[in-house]
Tab-separated table of C-alpha atoms in Angstrom:
chain	number	residue	atom	x	y	z
U	16	UNK	CA	-83.107	-73.036	-204.107
U	17	UNK	CA	-81.854	-74.909	-201.284
U	18	UNK	CA	-79.289	-73.614	-198.563
U	19	UNK	CA	-76.650	-75.728	-197.104
U	20	UNK	CA	-76.495	-75.958	-193.581
U	21	UNK	CA	-74.756	-75.061	-190.976
U	22	UNK	CA	-70.581	-74.616	-191.328
U	23	UNK	CA	-69.994	-76.022	-187.633
U	24	UNK	CA	-70.933	-79.466	-188.321
U	25	UNK	CA	-67.960	-81.523	-187.944
U	26	UNK	CA	-68.082	-84.976	-189.226
U	27	UNK	CA	-65.071	-87.591	-188.156
U	28	UNK	CA	-63.424	-84.589	-186.554
U	29	UNK	CA	-63.113	-82.534	-189.387
U	30	UNK	CA	-65.676	-79.434	-190.079
U	31	UNK	CA	-67.263	-80.437	-192.929
U	32	UNK	CA	-70.592	-79.977	-194.081
U	33	UNK	CA	-72.631	-82.225	-195.384
U	34	UNK	CA	-76.307	-81.845	-197.458
U	35	UNK	CA	-77.947	-84.271	-197.690
U	36	UNK	CA	-79.854	-86.243	-200.479
U	37	UNK	CA	-81.573	-83.724	-203.013
U	38	UNK	CA	-84.026	-85.174	-205.060
U	39	UNK	CA	-83.974	-83.744	-208.758
U	40	UNK	CA	-86.537	-81.661	-210.061
U	41	UNK	CA	-88.901	-82.705	-213.282
U	42	UNK	CA	-86.706	-79.531	-214.352
U	43	UNK	CA	-83.646	-79.018	-216.635
U	44	UNK	CA	-81.525	-77.198	-213.534
U	45	UNK	CA	-80.855	-77.262	-209.484
U	46	UNK	CA	-78.819	-74.981	-207.628
U	47	UNK	CA	-77.424	-74.895	-204.517
U	48	UNK	CA	-76.579	-71.850	-202.533
U	49	UNK	CA	-74.844	-70.564	-199.798
U	50	UNK	CA	-71.206	-72.379	-199.963
U	51	UNK	CA	-69.522	-70.332	-197.510
U	52	UNK	CA	-66.314	-68.121	-198.757
U	53	UNK	CA	-63.756	-70.295	-196.589
U	54	UNK	CA	-64.024	-73.486	-198.280
U	55	UNK	CA	-61.724	-74.623	-199.971
U	56	UNK	CA	-63.108	-78.454	-201.043
U	57	UNK	CA	-66.344	-79.412	-202.323
U	58	UNK	CA	-67.457	-83.035	-203.590
U	59	UNK	CA	-70.889	-83.960	-205.556
U	60	UNK	CA	-71.964	-87.006	-205.482
U	61	UNK	CA	-75.146	-88.340	-207.651
U	62	UNK	CA	-77.279	-91.079	-207.776
U	63	UNK	CA	-79.796	-92.319	-210.453
U	64	UNK	CA	-79.270	-89.664	-212.443
U	65	UNK	CA	-81.740	-89.689	-215.757
U	66	UNK	CA	-83.015	-87.347	-218.475
U	67	UNK	CA	-86.738	-88.701	-219.381
U	68	UNK	CA	-86.169	-87.035	-223.175
U	69	UNK	CA	-83.133	-85.515	-225.073
U	70	UNK	CA	-79.213	-86.593	-225.041
U	71	UNK	CA	-78.014	-87.387	-221.881
U	72	UNK	CA	-75.614	-84.389	-221.663
U	73	UNK	CA	-75.045	-83.385	-217.679
U	74	UNK	CA	-73.116	-80.357	-216.664
U	75	UNK	CA	-72.141	-77.977	-213.890
U	76	UNK	CA	-71.977	-74.719	-213.726
U	77	UNK	CA	-69.684	-72.917	-210.964
U	78	UNK	CA	-70.787	-69.384	-209.202
U	79	UNK	CA	-70.533	-66.863	-206.922
U	80	UNK	CA	-73.349	-63.947	-205.365
U	81	UNK	CA	-73.347	-62.080	-208.948
U	82	UNK	CA	-74.485	-65.562	-210.623
U	83	UNK	CA	-73.064	-67.552	-212.959
U	84	UNK	CA	-70.860	-65.116	-215.265
U	85	UNK	CA	-68.847	-65.786	-217.996
U	86	UNK	CA	-66.763	-68.311	-216.327
U	87	UNK	CA	-64.686	-70.552	-218.991
U	88	UNK	CA	-63.822	-73.898	-218.476
U	89	UNK	CA	-60.598	-75.710	-219.845
U	90	UNK	CA	-60.552	-79.293	-219.444
U	91	UNK	CA	-59.807	-82.882	-220.433
U	92	UNK	CA	-62.727	-85.772	-220.602
U	93	UNK	CA	-62.626	-89.759	-221.678
U	94	UNK	CA	-64.249	-93.146	-221.889
U	95	UNK	CA	-63.044	-96.348	-222.627
U	96	UNK	CA	-63.320	-95.171	-226.585
U	97	UNK	CA	-60.881	-92.164	-226.221
U	98	UNK	CA	-59.869	-88.785	-225.067
U	99	UNK	CA	-61.222	-85.081	-225.876
U	100	UNK	CA	-60.412	-81.860	-225.229
U	101	UNK	CA	-63.014	-78.866	-223.962
U	102	UNK	CA	-60.817	-75.671	-224.427
U	103	UNK	CA	-63.860	-73.229	-224.274
U	104	UNK	CA	-66.773	-74.476	-222.686
U	105	UNK	CA	-69.442	-72.571	-220.766
U	106	UNK	CA	-69.743	-75.179	-218.414
U	107	UNK	CA	-68.114	-78.193	-216.582
U	108	UNK	CA	-69.273	-81.316	-219.197
U	109	UNK	CA	-69.945	-84.446	-217.006
U	110	UNK	CA	-70.571	-87.258	-219.723
U	111	UNK	CA	-70.347	-85.766	-223.366
U	112	UNK	CA	-74.343	-86.447	-224.078
U	113	UNK	CA	-72.725	-90.423	-225.068
U	114	UNK	CA	-75.483	-92.279	-223.810
U	115	UNK	CA	-78.737	-92.874	-224.692
U	116	UNK	CA	-82.602	-91.313	-223.305
U	117	UNK	CA	-83.634	-93.516	-220.135
U	118	UNK	CA	-79.767	-94.817	-218.619
U	119	UNK	CA	-78.755	-93.957	-215.391
U	120	UNK	CA	-75.723	-92.377	-213.903
U	121	UNK	CA	-73.949	-92.244	-211.028
U	122	UNK	CA	-71.277	-90.311	-210.298
U	123	UNK	CA	-68.505	-88.263	-207.782
U	124	UNK	CA	-66.841	-85.226	-208.563
U	125	UNK	CA	-64.259	-83.022	-206.424
U	126	UNK	CA	-63.705	-78.997	-207.059
U	127	UNK	CA	-60.522	-78.123	-204.591
U	128	UNK	CA	-59.340	-74.422	-204.643
U	129	UNK	CA	-56.029	-74.730	-205.846
U	130	UNK	CA	-54.715	-70.336	-205.406
U	131	UNK	CA	-57.365	-68.443	-203.112
U	132	UNK	CA	-55.581	-65.086	-204.380
U	133	UNK	CA	-56.782	-66.219	-207.930
U	134	UNK	CA	-60.208	-68.610	-207.104
U	135	UNK	CA	-58.996	-70.902	-209.138
U	136	UNK	CA	-60.232	-74.290	-208.311
U	137	UNK	CA	-59.506	-77.750	-210.143
U	138	UNK	CA	-61.989	-79.935	-211.140
U	139	UNK	CA	-62.304	-83.643	-211.901
U	140	UNK	CA	-64.688	-86.527	-211.557
U	141	UNK	CA	-65.636	-89.967	-212.944
U	142	UNK	CA	-69.384	-91.572	-213.422
U	143	UNK	CA	-71.161	-94.275	-214.508
U	144	UNK	CA	-74.343	-95.320	-216.416
U	145	UNK	CA	-76.261	-98.607	-216.336
U	146	UNK	CA	-78.087	-99.778	-219.484
U	147	UNK	CA	-78.469	-103.421	-219.374
U	148	UNK	CA	-75.734	-106.413	-218.137
U	149	UNK	CA	-74.165	-106.040	-221.452
U	150	UNK	CA	-73.675	-102.267	-222.095
U	151	UNK	CA	-72.241	-100.159	-219.232
U	152	UNK	CA	-69.992	-96.803	-219.699
U	153	UNK	CA	-67.034	-95.302	-217.624
U	154	UNK	CA	-66.521	-91.684	-218.112
U	155	UNK	CA	-63.999	-89.085	-216.495
U	156	UNK	CA	-63.690	-85.513	-216.834
U	157	UNK	CA	-60.822	-83.426	-215.545
U	158	UNK	CA	-60.273	-79.434	-215.558
U	159	UNK	CA	-56.923	-78.429	-214.344
U	160	UNK	CA	-58.510	-74.623	-213.182
U	161	UNK	CA	-61.422	-73.035	-213.616
U	162	UNK	CA	-61.313	-69.505	-212.452
U	163	UNK	CA	-63.926	-67.624	-210.769
U	164	UNK	CA	-64.392	-63.774	-210.586
U	165	UNK	CA	-65.065	-64.358	-206.628
U	166	UNK	CA	-65.250	-66.594	-203.825
U	167	UNK	CA	-67.531	-69.431	-204.692
U	168	UNK	CA	-71.071	-69.903	-203.073
U	169	UNK	CA	-72.842	-71.732	-205.446
U	170	UNK	CA	-73.347	-74.908	-208.214
U	171	UNK	CA	-76.064	-75.530	-210.492
U	172	UNK	CA	-76.354	-79.212	-211.631
U	173	UNK	CA	-78.301	-78.983	-215.070
U	174	UNK	CA	-79.192	-81.289	-218.332
U	175	UNK	CA	-78.100	-79.380	-221.537
U	176	UNK	CA	-81.245	-80.475	-223.324
U	177	UNK	CA	-84.179	-82.652	-221.750
U	178	UNK	CA	-85.677	-82.652	-217.978
U	179	UNK	CA	-84.693	-84.961	-215.202
U	180	UNK	CA	-87.120	-87.305	-214.426
U	181	UNK	CA	-84.740	-89.437	-211.455
U	182	UNK	CA	-82.227	-89.352	-209.635
U	183	UNK	CA	-80.349	-87.640	-205.852
U	184	UNK	CA	-76.968	-85.251	-205.816
U	185	UNK	CA	-75.521	-83.954	-202.836
U	186	UNK	CA	-73.103	-81.592	-201.633
U	187	UNK	CA	-70.173	-81.906	-199.093
U	188	UNK	CA	-67.694	-78.703	-198.189
U	189	UNK	CA	-64.993	-78.433	-195.949
């Protein structure tokens, strides 16, 4: 567990907090806690993420001081081959397990608080992977409404099967 740095940090004159790169542990998940209640925008960047064995299905879970609870995520995903709907997921699925073991993913994801009274967040992002010079994939996700039972204060990045064997991630919030 890692607690984010001081929210008074300013980048380019805006009140933003940048967490340095975190190396993913040899585990199935990593968690960031301590996101302040005033945050309205979060950006998550991933680089070189890989799982040693198992399906490459990455996900985020959003939570608060009570944990991750039973938040329901409704959204859409797609790649060059088609589009799908996710009606009642228990997490934000990032790539749908479309790739094989040993592939390496990079991504950028954004969360924005769209309703402060109800703690409704919008989540969107895209990821790409490099398999070989002739085989790459691009993947996008959009969850228009993710309702949390309280203020967002934690994010978990995890694998649905397998253990991370490479990669970093970082969080920027404002």
